[in-house]
CSV table of C-alpha atoms in Angstrom, one decimal:
chain,number,residue,atom,x,y,z
A,1002,ALA,CA,-2.4,3.4,-17.5
A,1003,GLN,CA,-3.7,1.8,-14.2
A,1004,LYS,CA,-6.4,3.1,-12.8
A,1005,VAL,CA,-8.3,1.1,-9.1
A,1006,THR,CA,-12.3,3.3,-7.8
A,1007,GLN,CA,-13.0,3.5,-4.1
A,1008,ALA,CA,-16.3,5.1,-4.4
A,1009,GLN,CA,-17.4,4.5,-1.7
A,1010,THR,CA,-15.6,7.3,0.7
A,1011,GLU,CA,-17.2,7.0,4.2
A,1012,ILE,CA,-19.5,4.3,5.3
A,1013,SER,CA,-20.8,4.0,8.8
A,1014,VAL,CA,-23.1,0.9,10.0
A,1015,VAL,CA,-23.7,0.1,13.3
A,1016,GLU,CA,-22.4,-2.7,14.9
A,1017,LYS,CA,-23.2,-7.1,13.7
A,1018,GLU,CA,-24.6,-5.5,10.6
A,1019,ASP,CA,-22.9,-6.4,7.2
A,1020,VAL,CA,-21.3,-4.0,5.5
A,1021,THR,CA,-19.7,-4.0,1.0
A,1022,LEU,CA,-16.9,-2.4,0.7
A,1023,ASP,CA,-16.5,-1.9,-3.2
A,1024,CYS,CA,-13.1,-1.5,-6.0
A,1025,VAL,CA,-13.3,-0.8,-9.5
A,1026,TYR,CA,-10.1,-1.4,-11.9
A,1027,GLU,CA,-8.7,-0.3,-15.3
A,1028,THR,CA,-5.7,-3.0,-16.5
A,1029,ARG,CA,-4.7,-3.6,-19.9
A,1030,ASP,CA,-2.5,-6.5,-18.7
A,1031,THR,CA,-3.6,-9.7,-18.5
A,1032,THR,CA,-2.1,-11.0,-15.3
A,1033,TYR,CA,-2.5,-8.7,-12.6
A,1034,TYR,CA,-2.7,-8.7,-8.9
A,1035,LEU,CA,-5.3,-7.3,-6.9
A,1036,PHE,CA,-4.8,-6.4,-2.9
A,1037,TRP,CA,-6.8,-5.3,0.0
A,1038,TYR,CA,-5.2,-3.8,3.4
A,1039,LYS,CA,-6.5,-2.4,6.3
A,1040,GLN,CA,-4.5,0.8,7.5
A,1041,PRO,CA,-6.3,1.4,10.9
A,1042,PRO,CA,-6.0,5.4,12.6
A,1043,SER,CA,-1.8,3.7,13.8
A,1044,GLY,CA,-1.2,4.3,10.3
A,1045,GLU,CA,0.7,1.3,9.4
A,1046,LEU,CA,-0.7,-0.2,6.2
A,1047,VAL,CA,-2.0,-4.0,6.8
A,1048,PHE,CA,-2.4,-6.7,4.6
A,1049,LEU,CA,-5.8,-8.4,4.1
A,1050,ILE,CA,-5.6,-10.5,0.7
A,1051,ARG,CA,-3.4,-10.8,-2.8
A,1052,ARG,CA,-5.6,-12.0,-6.0
A,1053,ASN,CA,-4.5,-13.2,-9.2
A,1054,SER,CA,-5.9,-12.5,-12.2
A,1055,PHE,CA,-6.3,-15.8,-13.2
A,1056,ASP,CA,-8.2,-17.0,-10.2
A,1057,GLU,CA,-11.2,-15.5,-9.7
A,1058,GLN,CA,-12.5,-17.9,-7.4
A,1059,ASN,CA,-13.8,-15.8,-4.1
A,1060,GLU,CA,-12.4,-16.1,-0.6
A,1061,ILE,CA,-13.7,-16.3,3.0
A,1062,SER,CA,-11.7,-15.4,5.6
A,1063,GLY,CA,-13.8,-15.7,8.4
A,1064,ARG,CA,-15.7,-12.6,8.7
A,1065,TYR,CA,-14.0,-11.5,5.3
A,1066,SER,CA,-14.9,-12.3,2.2
A,1067,TRP,CA,-14.0,-11.0,-0.9
A,1068,ASN,CA,-15.8,-11.5,-4.4
A,1069,PHE,CA,-13.5,-11.1,-7.9
A,1070,GLN,CA,-15.2,-10.6,-11.2
A,1071,LYS,CA,-12.5,-9.5,-14.0
A,1072,SER,CA,-16.0,-9.2,-16.3
A,1073,THR,CA,-16.8,-5.9,-14.3
A,1074,SER,CA,-13.7,-5.2,-13.3
A,1075,SER,CA,-14.5,-5.0,-10.1
A,1076,PHE,CA,-12.5,-7.2,-6.3
A,1077,ASN,CA,-15.4,-5.9,-3.9
A,1078,PHE,CA,-14.9,-7.2,-0.2
A,1079,THR,CA,-17.5,-7.9,2.2
A,1080,ILE,CA,-17.5,-7.5,5.5
A,1081,THR,CA,-20.0,-10.0,8.3
A,1082,ALA,CA,-21.3,-9.1,11.2
A,1083,SER,CA,-18.9,-5.8,11.6
A,1084,GLN,CA,-17.2,-5.5,14.9
A,1085,VAL,CA,-15.6,-2.1,16.1
A,1086,VAL,CA,-12.2,-3.7,15.8
A,1087,ASP,CA,-12.8,-3.5,12.2
A,1088,SER,CA,-13.0,1.2,12.0
A,1089,ALA,CA,-10.1,1.7,9.9
A,1090,VAL,CA,-9.1,3.1,6.1
A,1091,TYR,CA,-9.8,0.4,3.9
A,1092,PHE,CA,-7.4,0.5,0.0
A,1093,CYS,CA,-7.9,-1.3,-3.0
A,1094,ALA,CA,-4.6,-2.0,-4.6
A,1095,LEU,CA,-3.4,-3.3,-7.8
A,1096,SER,CA,-0.4,-4.5,-9.8
A,1097,GLU,CA,0.3,-5.3,-12.9
A,1098,ASN,CA,3.9,-6.9,-12.7
A,1099,SER,CA,4.2,-9.9,-10.4
A,1100,GLY,CA,2.5,-7.9,-7.4
A,1101,GLY,CA,4.5,-5.8,-7.1
A,1102,GLY,CA,7.7,-5.4,-9.2
A,1103,ALA,CA,8.9,-2.5,-11.2
A,1104,ASP,CA,5.3,-0.9,-11.3
A,1105,GLY,CA,4.3,-1.4,-7.4
A,1106,LEU,CA,0.8,-1.0,-5.5
A,1107,THR,CA,-1.5,1.5,-7.7
A,1108,PHE,CA,-3.5,2.5,-4.9
A,1109,GLY,CA,-7.4,3.8,-4.7
A,1110,LYS,CA,-8.1,6.6,-2.4
A,1111,GLY,CA,-9.9,4.5,0.5
A,1112,THR,CA,-13.1,3.7,1.6
A,1113,HIS,CA,-13.8,5.4,6.1
A,1114,LEU,CA,-15.4,1.9,7.4
A,1115,ILE,CA,-16.6,3.7,10.1
A,1116,ILE,CA,-18.6,1.2,12.6
A,1117,GLN,CA,-21.2,2.1,15.5
A,1118,PRO,CA,-21.5,0.9,18.6
B,542,GLU,CA,3.5,-6.2,13.5
B,543,THR,CA,5.2,-7.1,10.0
B,544,GLY,CA,9.0,-6.5,11.3
B,545,VAL,CA,9.1,-3.5,8.9
B,546,THR,CA,10.9,-1.0,11.0
B,547,GLN,CA,11.0,2.9,9.6
B,548,SER,CA,12.4,5.7,11.9
B,549,PRO,CA,12.3,8.4,12.2
B,550,THR,CA,8.4,8.3,13.4
B,551,HIS,CA,8.2,11.4,13.2
B,552,LEU,CA,10.3,14.6,11.3
B,553,ILE,CA,9.7,18.6,11.0
B,554,LYS,CA,12.2,20.4,8.5
B,555,THR,CA,11.9,23.8,6.6
B,556,ARG,CA,10.9,23.9,2.7
B,557,GLY,CA,14.6,24.1,1.6
B,558,GLN,CA,16.5,21.4,3.3
B,559,GLN,CA,17.7,18.0,2.9
B,560,VAL,CA,16.1,14.5,4.4
B,561,THR,CA,16.8,11.0,5.0
B,562,LEU,CA,14.1,8.5,6.4
B,563,ARG,CA,15.2,4.9,6.5
B,564,CYS,CA,14.2,1.3,6.7
B,565,SER,CA,14.5,-2.1,7.8
B,566,SER,CA,12.9,-4.4,5.6
B,567,GLN,CA,11.5,-8.1,7.3
B,568,SER,CA,13.3,-11.2,7.6
B,569,GLY,CA,14.1,-12.5,4.5
B,570,HIS,CA,12.8,-9.8,2.5
B,571,ASN,CA,15.6,-8.7,-0.7
B,572,THR,CA,12.7,-6.0,-1.9
B,573,VAL,CA,11.7,-3.2,-0.7
B,574,SER,CA,9.4,0.0,-1.4
B,575,TRP,CA,8.7,3.0,-1.1
B,576,TYR,CA,5.3,4.7,-1.1
B,577,GLN,CA,4.2,9.1,-0.2
B,578,GLN,CA,0.7,9.4,1.2
B,579,ALA,CA,-0.8,13.1,2.1
B,580,LEU,CA,-4.1,13.0,3.9
B,581,GLY,CA,-6.9,11.5,3.2
B,582,GLN,CA,-5.3,9.6,-0.2
B,583,GLY,CA,-4.3,6.7,-0.8
B,584,PRO,CA,-0.1,5.8,-1.1
B,585,GLN,CA,1.7,7.2,-4.0
B,586,PHE,CA,3.7,4.5,-5.3
B,587,ILE,CA,8.2,6.2,-5.4
B,588,PHE,CA,10.5,3.2,-5.9
B,589,GLN,CA,11.2,-0.2,-6.3
B,590,TYR,CA,14.3,-1.7,-5.0
B,591,TYR,CA,15.9,-5.0,-5.5
B,592,ARG,CA,19.5,-6.6,-5.0
B,593,GLU,CA,20.4,-2.5,-4.0
B,594,GLU,CA,19.6,-1.2,-7.5
B,595,GLU,CA,16.3,1.0,-8.5
B,596,ASN,CA,13.8,-1.3,-9.9
B,597,GLY,CA,10.8,0.4,-10.7
B,598,ARG,CA,9.8,4.4,-10.0
B,599,GLY,CA,6.8,6.3,-10.1
B,600,ASN,CA,5.8,9.8,-11.2
B,601,PHE,CA,8.4,11.3,-8.7
B,602,PRO,CA,10.8,13.9,-9.3
B,603,PRO,CA,14.9,13.4,-9.6
B,604,ARG,CA,15.2,15.0,-5.6
B,605,PHE,CA,13.6,11.8,-4.4
B,606,SER,CA,16.0,9.5,-4.2
B,607,GLY,CA,17.1,5.9,-2.8
B,608,LEU,CA,19.7,3.3,-1.2
B,609,GLN,CA,19.7,-0.2,-0.8
B,610,PHE,CA,21.9,-1.7,1.4
B,611,PRO,CA,23.2,-5.3,1.5
B,612,ASN,CA,21.4,-6.2,4.3
B,613,TYR,CA,18.1,-5.0,2.2
B,614,SER,CA,17.4,-2.4,4.0
B,615,SER,CA,16.5,1.2,2.6
B,616,GLU,CA,17.0,5.3,2.9
B,617,LEU,CA,13.9,7.5,1.2
B,618,ASN,CA,15.7,10.9,0.4
B,619,VAL,CA,14.7,14.2,-0.1
B,620,ASN,CA,15.8,17.0,-1.5
B,621,ALA,CA,14.9,20.8,-1.9
B,622,LEU,CA,11.8,19.6,0.4
B,623,GLU,CA,8.7,21.5,-1.3
B,624,LEU,CA,5.2,22.2,1.0
B,625,ASP,CA,3.4,19.5,-0.9
B,626,ASP,CA,6.1,16.7,-0.2
B,627,SER,CA,4.4,16.9,3.8
B,628,ALA,CA,2.9,13.8,4.4
B,629,LEU,CA,3.3,10.4,5.7
B,630,TYR,CA,6.8,8.3,3.8
B,631,LEU,CA,5.7,4.6,4.4
B,632,CYS,CA,8.0,1.8,2.9
B,633,ALA,CA,7.2,-1.6,2.7
B,634,SER,CA,9.3,-5.2,1.8
B,635,SER,CA,8.2,-8.2,-0.1
B,636,SER,CA,10.2,-11.2,-1.2
B,637,ARG,CA,10.7,-11.1,-5.0
B,638,ASP,CA,12.9,-14.0,-5.5
B,639,ARG,CA,11.0,-16.4,-3.1
B,640,GLY,CA,7.2,-15.7,-5.0
B,641,LEU,CA,6.0,-13.6,-1.7
B,642,TYR,CA,4.3,-10.7,-3.5
B,643,GLU,CA,2.8,-9.4,-0.8
B,644,GLN,CA,4.1,-5.9,0.2
B,645,TYR,CA,4.1,-5.6,4.0
B,646,PHE,CA,4.7,-1.9,5.7
B,647,GLY,CA,6.2,-0.4,8.0
B,648,PRO,CA,4.8,2.3,10.7
B,649,GLY,CA,5.5,5.1,8.3
B,650,THR,CA,7.5,8.4,9.0
B,651,ARG,CA,4.9,11.8,9.1
B,652,LEU,CA,7.8,14.5,7.1
B,653,THR,CA,6.0,18.0,8.1
B,654,VAL,CA,7.6,20.0,5.6
B,655,THR,CA,6.8,24.2,7.0
């Protein structure tokens, strides 16, 4: 069975600090997909990134970066120079079937990120 | 905004009643997935519809059922409502045929069962 663990329930930092959100996953498949979503107070989940299991390249998008390490089954998310608008709940998710096929997405419990001004 | 819409926004029902939630997928997307998100938890996969057929299901009882229409919009029906069904219900659209596996979520329907 697949499982996603986000051990950090809540993180609070001061604006402009860097922050890393941890994600550890479990799967028996060799082909799988990992995702990060952001959920602001409005409730709508916002897609941030998808990573395929066969592509371990790290990715950077502006202030966001992702570190995928198959050896430790981790897919961590770093926000550089955090801003108040980054405050939200962040979810890591896993799919074993074409990135959202028959099994859907398995989500972690989320990390509530609070950026203080 | 993703282009995925859901209705209604909020709903209050009594235990034992039935409810229908609706979702319109993003233009060009033919796959709709439904999730239940309890307060303080991550979303849980209910089921997915692809080309008007149920394509996969999570660990939810048969009183959770759905439909997908030719225009790819979808309904989630819940019978015999229980207090634990109170949650945010999210629908997500994607396009498997085009290899676009990212799921784009709507704003959700907040269901309260009393």
